[in-house]
Tab-separated table of C-alpha atoms and ligand atoms in Angstrom:
chain	number	residue	atom	x	y	z
A	40	MET	CA	-105.500	-33.267	-112.600
A	41	THR	CA	-104.974	-34.196	-108.947
A	42	ALA	CA	-103.768	-37.730	-108.524
A	43	LEU	CA	-103.565	-38.193	-104.756
A	44	ALA	CA	-106.446	-38.431	-102.309
A	45	ILE	CA	-106.514	-38.863	-98.557
A	46	ILE	CA	-109.407	-40.719	-96.971
A	47	GLY	CA	-109.576	-39.587	-93.372
A	48	GLY	CA	-110.954	-41.709	-90.574
A	49	THR	CA	-111.746	-41.357	-86.902
A	50	GLY	CA	-109.577	-38.584	-85.474
A	51	LEU	CA	-108.529	-37.178	-88.828
A	52	SER	CA	-111.108	-34.908	-90.387
A	53	GLU	CA	-108.760	-32.256	-91.739
A	54	LEU	CA	-105.101	-31.606	-92.490
A	55	ASP	CA	-102.999	-28.732	-91.160
A	56	ASP	CA	-101.949	-26.097	-93.705
A	57	LEU	CA	-104.314	-27.387	-96.342
A	58	VAL	CA	-105.419	-24.607	-98.671
A	59	ILE	CA	-109.008	-25.325	-99.655
A	60	HIS	CA	-109.970	-24.527	-103.249
A	61	GLY	CA	-113.481	-25.878	-102.997
A	62	TYR	CA	-115.735	-28.853	-102.455
A	63	LYS	CA	-116.980	-31.092	-105.215
A	64	GLN	CA	-120.227	-33.002	-105.085
A	65	VAL	CA	-119.940	-36.067	-107.297
A	66	ASP	CA	-122.938	-38.047	-108.563
A	67	THR	CA	-122.067	-41.717	-108.767
A	68	PRO	CA	-123.984	-44.750	-110.084
A	69	PHE	CA	-123.749	-46.082	-106.517
A	70	GLY	CA	-125.290	-43.164	-104.667
A	71	LYS	CA	-123.892	-40.511	-102.374
A	72	THR	CA	-120.338	-40.149	-101.112
A	73	SER	CA	-119.677	-39.702	-97.384
A	74	SER	CA	-119.359	-35.973	-97.990
A	75	ASP	CA	-118.474	-33.552	-100.742
A	76	ILE	CA	-114.860	-34.017	-101.737
A	77	LEU	CA	-112.447	-31.349	-100.656
A	78	ILE	CA	-110.103	-30.131	-103.364
A	79	GLY	CA	-107.041	-28.336	-102.117
A	80	ASP	CA	-103.304	-28.053	-102.009
A	81	LEU	CA	-100.542	-28.274	-99.494
A	82	ALA	CA	-97.669	-25.932	-100.354
A	83	GLY	CA	-98.709	-26.102	-103.991
A	84	GLN	CA	-99.111	-29.894	-104.163
A	85	SER	CA	-102.680	-30.700	-105.010
A	86	VAL	CA	-104.637	-33.224	-102.997
A	87	LEU	CA	-108.216	-34.365	-102.501
A	88	PHE	CA	-109.652	-35.166	-99.088
A	89	LEU	CA	-112.660	-37.233	-98.102
A	90	PRO	CA	-113.708	-37.972	-94.499
A	91	ARG	CA	-115.120	-41.503	-94.751
A	92	HIS	CA	-117.442	-41.143	-91.751
A	93	GLY	CA	-118.867	-37.884	-93.103
A	94	GLN	CA	-118.187	-34.289	-92.161
A	95	ASN	CA	-119.563	-34.730	-88.641
A	96	HIS	CA	-118.631	-38.363	-88.153
A	97	THR	CA	-122.222	-39.592	-88.389
A	98	ILE	CA	-121.753	-42.560	-90.757
A	99	ALA	CA	-121.085	-45.920	-89.079
A	100	PRO	CA	-118.408	-48.167	-90.619
A	101	HIS	CA	-120.929	-50.675	-92.021
A	102	LYS	CA	-123.058	-47.861	-93.478
A	103	ILE	CA	-120.291	-46.066	-95.378
A	104	ASN	CA	-120.963	-46.027	-99.099
A	105	TYR	CA	-117.506	-47.309	-99.991
A	106	ARG	CA	-118.414	-47.779	-103.648
A	107	ALA	CA	-119.567	-44.190	-104.062
A	108	ASN	CA	-116.474	-42.862	-102.279
A	109	ILE	CA	-113.965	-44.790	-104.371
A	110	TRP	CA	-115.878	-44.267	-107.603
A	111	ALA	CA	-116.065	-40.520	-107.018
A	112	LEU	CA	-112.334	-40.231	-106.331
A	113	HIS	CA	-111.586	-42.226	-109.466
A	114	SER	CA	-113.896	-40.063	-111.546
A	115	LEU	CA	-111.950	-36.998	-110.357
A	116	GLY	CA	-108.724	-38.454	-111.695
A	117	VAL	CA	-107.325	-39.862	-108.448
A	118	THR	CA	-104.796	-42.623	-109.006
A	119	SER	CA	-103.439	-43.046	-105.448
A	120	ILE	CA	-105.254	-43.184	-102.131
A	121	ILE	CA	-103.799	-42.911	-98.647
A	122	ALA	CA	-106.306	-44.237	-96.148
A	123	VAL	CA	-105.856	-43.085	-92.577
A	124	ALA	CA	-107.465	-45.448	-90.108
A	125	ALA	CA	-107.747	-45.785	-86.349
A	126	VAL	CA	-107.309	-49.416	-85.326
A	127	GLY	CA	-106.947	-51.627	-82.282
A	128	GLY	CA	-103.571	-53.250	-81.724
A	129	ILE	CA	-103.375	-57.040	-81.535
A	130	ARG	CA	-99.712	-57.962	-82.043
A	131	ASP	CA	-97.360	-57.259	-79.115
A	132	ASP	CA	-95.607	-54.379	-80.883
A	133	MET	CA	-98.862	-52.636	-81.872
A	134	ALA	CA	-99.312	-50.635	-78.656
A	135	PRO	CA	-101.614	-47.615	-78.447
A	136	GLY	CA	-100.028	-44.665	-80.233
A	137	VAL	CA	-97.971	-46.799	-82.637
A	138	ILE	CA	-98.373	-46.115	-86.357
A	139	ALA	CA	-98.112	-48.979	-88.848
A	140	VAL	CA	-98.348	-49.506	-92.581
A	141	PRO	CA	-100.088	-52.869	-92.964
A	142	ASP	CA	-99.162	-55.192	-95.816
A	143	GLN	CA	-101.978	-57.753	-95.683
A	144	ILE	CA	-105.701	-57.933	-94.987
A	145	ILE	CA	-108.154	-60.489	-93.682
A	146	ASP	CA	-111.761	-59.509	-94.318
A	147	TYR	CA	-114.242	-60.507	-91.594
A	148	THR	CA	-116.943	-58.070	-92.719
A	149	TYR	CA	-120.269	-59.183	-94.142
A	150	GLY	CA	-123.230	-57.743	-95.993
A	151	ARG	CA	-121.317	-54.771	-97.412
A	152	GLU	CA	-121.442	-53.861	-101.081
A	153	HIS	CA	-117.906	-54.823	-101.927
A	154	SER	CA	-117.648	-54.834	-105.715
A	155	PHE	CA	-118.337	-52.475	-108.593
A	156	PHE	CA	-119.117	-55.518	-110.700
A	157	SER	CA	-121.892	-57.110	-108.616
A	158	ASP	CA	-124.592	-56.442	-111.196
A	159	ASP	CA	-122.571	-56.663	-114.393
A	160	PHE	CA	-119.933	-59.310	-113.954
A	161	CYS	CA	-117.471	-60.973	-116.310
A	162	SER	CA	-114.497	-63.227	-115.601
A	163	ASP	CA	-112.027	-60.340	-116.065
A	164	ASN	CA	-113.490	-58.796	-112.925
A	165	HIS	CA	-111.788	-61.367	-110.666
A	166	ILE	CA	-109.077	-58.894	-109.705
A	167	ASP	CA	-105.778	-60.066	-108.261
A	168	PHE	CA	-105.592	-59.170	-104.563
A	169	THR	CA	-102.595	-61.241	-103.464
A	170	TYR	CA	-100.909	-58.087	-102.171
A	171	PRO	CA	-103.807	-55.801	-101.255
A	172	TYR	CA	-101.744	-52.667	-100.657
A	173	ASP	CA	-99.666	-50.857	-103.226
A	174	GLN	CA	-96.037	-51.534	-102.435
A	175	HIS	CA	-94.705	-48.234	-103.815
A	176	LEU	CA	-97.244	-46.143	-101.920
A	177	ARG	CA	-96.492	-48.094	-98.724
A	178	GLN	CA	-92.820	-47.293	-99.133
A	179	GLN	CA	-93.648	-43.633	-99.709
A	180	LEU	CA	-95.574	-43.584	-96.428
A	181	LEU	CA	-92.693	-45.195	-94.553
A	182	ALA	CA	-90.216	-42.769	-96.135
A	183	ALA	CA	-92.410	-39.813	-95.148
A	184	GLY	CA	-92.362	-41.019	-91.533
A	185	LYS	CA	-88.587	-41.320	-91.629
A	186	GLN	CA	-88.249	-37.795	-93.015
A	187	ARG	CA	-90.288	-36.478	-90.078
A	188	ASN	CA	-88.474	-38.690	-87.535
A	189	ILE	CA	-91.618	-40.586	-86.670
A	190	SER	CA	-91.109	-44.294	-86.141
A	191	MET	CA	-93.534	-46.558	-87.947
A	192	ILE	CA	-93.944	-50.316	-88.233
A	193	ASP	CA	-93.529	-51.744	-91.713
A	194	GLY	CA	-96.131	-54.458	-92.266
A	195	GLY	CA	-98.754	-56.406	-90.380
A	196	THR	CA	-102.086	-57.933	-91.254
A	197	TYR	CA	-105.135	-55.687	-90.933
A	198	GLY	CA	-108.229	-57.615	-89.826
A	199	ALA	CA	-111.378	-55.836	-90.999
A	200	THR	CA	-114.397	-56.361	-88.747
A	201	GLN	CA	-117.998	-55.351	-89.219
A	202	GLY	CA	-118.549	-53.019	-86.266
A	203	PRO	CA	-119.817	-50.702	-85.131
A	204	ARG	CA	-119.397	-52.577	-81.859
A	205	LEU	CA	-115.886	-53.448	-80.803
A	206	GLU	CA	-114.900	-57.106	-80.796
A	207	THR	CA	-115.180	-59.711	-78.060
A	208	ALA	CA	-112.035	-61.013	-76.385
A	209	ALA	CA	-112.610	-64.377	-78.085
A	210	GLU	CA	-112.907	-62.762	-81.522
A	211	ILE	CA	-109.591	-60.998	-80.985
A	212	LYS	CA	-108.000	-64.245	-79.780
A	213	ARG	CA	-109.132	-65.902	-82.988
A	214	MET	CA	-107.878	-62.977	-85.072
A	215	ALA	CA	-104.484	-63.194	-83.343
A	216	GLN	CA	-104.373	-66.906	-84.190
A	217	ASP	CA	-105.233	-66.009	-87.782
A	218	GLY	CA	-102.194	-63.718	-87.837
A	219	CYS	CA	-103.874	-60.316	-87.562
A	220	ALA	CA	-101.636	-57.592	-86.154
A	221	MET	CA	-104.386	-54.987	-85.898
A	222	VAL	CA	-108.156	-54.670	-86.165
A	223	GLY	CA	-110.258	-51.960	-87.776
A	224	MET	CA	-113.715	-51.587	-89.273
A	225	THR	CA	-113.168	-49.741	-92.548
A	226	GLY	CA	-110.231	-51.330	-94.377
A	227	MET	CA	-112.605	-53.466	-96.399
A	228	PRO	CA	-114.174	-53.150	-98.856
A	229	GLU	CA	-112.283	-49.876	-99.344
A	230	ALA	CA	-108.992	-51.509	-100.371
A	231	GLY	CA	-110.644	-54.044	-102.670
A	232	LEU	CA	-112.708	-51.411	-104.450
A	233	ALA	CA	-109.627	-49.280	-105.057
A	234	ARG	CA	-107.943	-52.305	-106.634
A	235	GLU	CA	-110.988	-52.976	-108.823
A	236	LEU	CA	-110.443	-49.525	-110.334
A	237	ASN	CA	-106.694	-50.027	-110.523
A	238	MET	CA	-105.917	-47.310	-107.997
A	239	ALA	CA	-102.884	-47.525	-105.717
A	240	TYR	CA	-103.996	-47.785	-102.089
A	241	ALA	CA	-102.082	-47.831	-98.803
A	242	THR	CA	-103.113	-47.425	-95.181
A	243	CYS	CA	-101.591	-45.383	-92.404
A	244	ALA	CA	-102.946	-47.279	-89.391
A	245	VAL	CA	-102.929	-45.572	-86.015
A	246	MET	CA	-103.268	-47.780	-82.932
A	247	ALA	CA	-105.976	-46.261	-80.785
A	248	ASN	CA	-106.166	-48.978	-78.110
A	249	TRP	CA	-105.232	-52.531	-77.309
A	250	ALA	CA	-107.839	-54.729	-78.962
A	251	ALA	CA	-110.469	-56.395	-76.773
A	252	GLY	CA	-109.158	-58.643	-74.027
A	253	LEU	CA	-105.536	-57.558	-74.414
A	254	SER	CA	-105.535	-55.016	-71.599
A	255	ASP	CA	-107.154	-54.881	-68.176
A	256	GLY	CA	-110.780	-53.854	-68.140
A	257	ILE	CA	-112.939	-52.584	-70.977
A	258	ILE	CA	-112.205	-50.257	-73.884
A	259	THR	CA	-113.492	-46.731	-73.391
A	260	MET	CA	-114.017	-44.095	-76.069
A	261	ALA	CA	-112.412	-41.561	-73.727
A	262	ALA	CA	-109.160	-43.532	-73.710
A	263	ILE	CA	-109.318	-44.017	-77.498
A	264	GLU	CA	-109.872	-40.305	-78.068
A	265	HIS	CA	-107.011	-39.417	-75.739
A	266	THR	CA	-104.593	-41.680	-77.637
A	267	LEU	CA	-105.830	-40.541	-81.041
A	268	ASN	CA	-105.467	-36.861	-80.136
A	269	LEU	CA	-101.752	-37.378	-79.778
A	270	ALA	CA	-101.110	-40.007	-82.440
A	271	MET	CA	-103.164	-38.387	-85.200
A	272	LYS	CA	-100.888	-35.342	-84.968
A	273	GLN	CA	-98.091	-37.626	-86.083
A	274	ALA	CA	-100.239	-39.275	-88.745
A	275	LYS	CA	-101.015	-35.826	-90.143
A	276	GLN	CA	-97.329	-35.005	-90.311
A	277	ILE	CA	-96.628	-38.225	-92.184
A	278	VAL	CA	-99.438	-37.613	-94.655
A	279	SER	CA	-98.422	-33.970	-95.151
A	280	GLN	CA	-94.836	-35.009	-95.812
A	281	LEU	CA	-96.027	-37.563	-98.360
A	282	ILE	CA	-98.128	-34.952	-100.141
A	283	LEU	CA	-95.212	-32.519	-100.230
A	284	THR	CA	-92.828	-35.071	-101.670
A	285	GLN	CA	-95.188	-36.742	-104.124
B	210	HPA	N1	-111.493	-52.660	-83.031
B	210	HPA	C1	-111.983	-52.282	-84.233
B	210	HPA	N2	-111.815	-51.078	-84.711
B	210	HPA	C2	-111.134	-50.180	-83.988
B	210	HPA	C3	-110.614	-50.505	-82.728
B	210	HPA	C4	-110.795	-51.815	-82.230
B	210	HPA	O1	-110.352	-52.178	-81.129
B	210	HPA	N3	-110.008	-49.403	-82.257
B	210	HPA	C5	-110.147	-48.441	-83.213
B	210	HPA	N4	-110.837	-48.913	-84.254
């Protein structure tokens, strides 16, 4: 049974050299997943792939059915998830194009279904989330980057915002004061839900732009897409290397 899944984000909707065996539609108690789940292999190493914004990138961050996605992967036997995410850089070293493996999260989202236990709760369901990312999987990501000669930053706090709009300059200033190194819209509740089901979860975060107010002028999608076109090629190499060496 396949144990590793990749959740792709903006700029990563497929992987090079992936041999596709089929697509699985999974019925979950929480509704529909973002898309059918791709089942495949890379040089013989099996892997599942799910684009979190849907096949044609039509699902906004706050509308993603995170519970269905994580539940479905779990029901297919997945034990480890690599989440690829485009983010805005806040800390000085998080320039556009940089790839980081965050080690902490601050959740600024609201109104999202963020627990499997909302309707059937007991005290055991207060999961520990002191270290939100799986340390071993993080190290595997960093090692994969090293093997491909791609420099990556080890650590940093991921601030999860609601979206779909980008942040104001004042919001980013506050997030910087809070200690956020980067900002994205999908890291939560994805990471928390994976932990609720005891799945290892780590993020490969790709800086798409300087966060609001940290560069001259406004943030354009054209500039983000330009940066992601280049940087996601590296993210794909890192993820492929991790799959091959799992
Ligand atoms: N903010 C939030 N999410 C993002 C950004 C950003 O600046 N860039 C890419 N995803």
